[in-house]
Amino acid sequence: MSKTVLYPGSFDPFTKGHESIVQKALLLFDKLVIGIGKNSEKKGYFTLESRINHLEHLYKDEKRVQILSYEGLTIDLCSKKNINFLLRGLRNNKDFDYEYPISMHNKLLNDNVETIFLCSDLNVSPFQSNIIREIHKSGGNIDVFVSQSSLLRID
């Protein structure tokens, strides 16, 4: 039986920290779906289209990775796509303190979905999308944080 995991997020931008989580997950799962959630409460900094294109380019040679965007509850996407595993990346204990209650709520909404936590590599753990966006807004080079960042476009 093939095991598929959903890795949801805004990925605004998709950092090398996110990449490290994908690499680890591909050792554990047969297929990985990267779901870019559209949050009506937040306007993305980079366009949704450029985030999708960026990810498609990064994983063009990895047939086990699928990229999609979605609206609504992540747990509902799992049901629609028959996915039983959710992937969350952790940089530190604060991430766990934030993610764990969400995983419990998701479990109550759909008992068939299990949340898997993976820690990012130490060399990329400090990377935070909000700081990277500020560096970019100020004209700084974000290549050290984001692979092939030139593919991203501002919204």
Coordinates of C-alpha atoms in Angstrom, one line a residue:
M1 CA 0.0 0.0 0.0
S2 CA 1.4 3.4 -1.0
K3 CA 1.8 6.0 1.7
T4 CA 1.1 9.6 0.8
V5 CA 1.8 12.6 3.1
L6 CA 0.5 16.2 2.7
Y7 CA 2.9 19.0 3.6
P8 CA 0.7 22.1 3.9
G9 CA 1.8 25.7 4.3
S10 CA 1.8 29.1 2.8
F11 CA 5.5 28.6 1.8
D12 CA 5.9 32.4 1.4
P13 CA 8.7 31.6 0.5
F14 CA 9.6 27.9 0.5
T15 CA 12.9 27.9 2.3
K16 CA 15.9 25.6 2.5
G17 CA 14.4 24.6 5.9
H18 CA 11.3 23.4 4.1
E19 CA 13.4 21.6 1.6
S20 CA 15.1 19.7 4.4
I21 CA 11.7 18.5 5.7
V22 CA 10.8 17.3 2.2
Q23 CA 14.1 15.4 1.8
K24 CA 13.5 13.6 5.2
A25 CA 9.8 12.8 4.4
L26 CA 10.7 11.3 1.0
L27 CA 12.7 8.7 3.0
L28 CA 9.5 7.7 4.8
F29 CA 6.7 8.1 2.3
D30 CA 6.1 7.0 -1.3
K31 CA 4.5 10.2 -2.3
L32 CA 4.6 13.8 -0.9
V33 CA 2.0 16.4 -1.8
I34 CA 3.0 20.0 -1.1
G35 CA -0.2 22.0 -0.5
I36 CA 0.0 25.7 -0.7
G37 CA -2.9 27.0 1.4
K38 CA -4.7 30.1 0.3
N39 CA -5.5 32.0 3.5
S40 CA -8.2 34.7 3.0
E41 CA -6.9 36.4 6.1
K42 CA -3.4 36.9 4.8
K43 CA -2.2 38.4 1.5
G44 CA 0.9 36.6 0.3
Y45 CA 4.1 38.5 -0.3
F46 CA 5.1 36.3 -3.2
T47 CA 2.4 35.6 -5.8
L48 CA 0.7 32.2 -5.5
E49 CA 1.6 31.5 -9.1
S50 CA 5.3 32.1 -8.5
R51 CA 5.3 30.0 -5.4
I52 CA 3.7 27.1 -7.4
N53 CA 6.2 27.6 -10.3
H54 CA 9.1 27.8 -7.8
L55 CA 8.2 24.5 -6.2
E56 CA 7.4 22.8 -9.6
H57 CA 10.9 23.9 -10.8
L58 CA 12.6 22.7 -7.6
Y59 CA 11.0 19.2 -7.8
K60 CA 10.7 18.8 -11.5
D61 CA 12.9 15.7 -11.4
E62 CA 11.2 14.2 -8.3
K63 CA 8.2 12.2 -9.6
R64 CA 7.1 11.5 -6.0
V65 CA 6.4 15.2 -5.3
Q66 CA 3.1 16.8 -6.3
I67 CA 2.4 20.5 -5.9
L68 CA -1.1 22.0 -5.5
S69 CA -2.9 24.9 -4.0
Y70 CA -6.1 24.8 -2.0
E71 CA -8.6 26.7 0.0
G72 CA -10.4 25.7 3.2
L73 CA -9.4 23.3 6.0
T74 CA -6.3 21.3 5.5
I75 CA -8.0 18.3 7.1
D76 CA -10.7 18.5 4.4
L77 CA -8.1 18.4 1.7
C78 CA -6.8 15.2 3.3
S79 CA -10.3 13.7 3.0
K80 CA -10.7 14.8 -0.6
K81 CA -7.3 13.4 -1.6
N82 CA -7.5 10.2 0.5
I83 CA -4.3 11.2 2.4
N84 CA -3.9 9.8 5.9
F85 CA -0.7 11.7 7.0
L86 CA 0.0 15.3 7.6
L87 CA 3.6 16.6 7.7
R88 CA 4.7 19.4 9.9
G89 CA 8.3 20.7 10.2
L90 CA 9.7 21.8 13.5
R91 CA 12.6 24.2 14.1
N92 CA 12.2 24.4 17.9
N93 CA 10.0 23.8 20.8
K94 CA 7.9 26.9 20.0
D95 CA 6.9 25.3 16.7
F96 CA 5.9 22.2 18.5
D97 CA 3.8 24.2 21.1
Y98 CA 2.0 25.8 18.1
E99 CA 1.6 22.7 16.0
Y100 CA 0.6 20.1 18.6
P101 CA -2.8 21.6 19.5
I102 CA -3.6 21.9 15.8
S103 CA -2.8 18.3 15.3
M104 CA -5.1 17.3 18.1
H105 CA -8.0 19.4 16.6
N106 CA -7.4 17.7 13.2
K107 CA -7.5 14.3 14.9
L108 CA -10.9 15.1 16.3
L109 CA -12.1 16.3 12.9
N110 CA -10.7 13.2 11.1
D111 CA -9.4 10.3 13.2
N112 CA -7.9 8.7 10.0
V113 CA -5.3 11.4 9.6
E114 CA -2.1 11.2 11.6
T115 CA 0.2 14.2 12.0
I116 CA 3.9 13.5 11.6
F117 CA 6.5 15.9 13.0
L118 CA 10.0 16.1 11.5
C119 CA 12.8 18.4 12.6
S120 CA 14.6 20.6 10.1
D121 CA 18.4 20.3 9.8
L122 CA 20.4 22.4 12.3
N123 CA 22.0 24.5 9.6
V124 CA 18.6 25.7 8.4
S125 CA 16.6 25.7 11.6
P126 CA 16.8 29.4 12.3
F127 CA 15.3 30.3 8.9
Q128 CA 12.0 32.2 9.3
S129 CA 9.8 33.2 6.3
N130 CA 8.8 36.5 7.8
I131 CA 12.5 37.6 8.3
I132 CA 13.4 36.4 4.8
R133 CA 10.5 38.5 3.4
E134 CA 11.8 41.6 5.3
I135 CA 15.3 41.0 3.9
H136 CA 13.8 40.8 0.4
K137 CA 11.6 43.8 0.8
S138 CA 14.7 45.8 1.8
G139 CA 16.6 44.7 -1.3
G140 CA 18.7 42.0 0.3
N141 CA 19.7 38.8 -1.4
I142 CA 17.8 35.8 -0.1
D143 CA 19.6 33.1 -2.0
V144 CA 21.3 31.8 1.2
F145 CA 17.8 31.0 2.5
V146 CA 15.8 30.1 -0.6
S147 CA 17.0 27.9 -3.5
Q148 CA 16.5 29.5 -6.9
S149 CA 14.8 32.6 -5.3
S150 CA 14.9 34.4 -8.6
L151 CA 11.8 32.4 -9.7
L152 CA 9.7 34.2 -7.0
R153 CA 7.6 37.2 -7.9
I154 CA 6.1 39.8 -5.5
D155 CA 2.3 39.9 -5.2

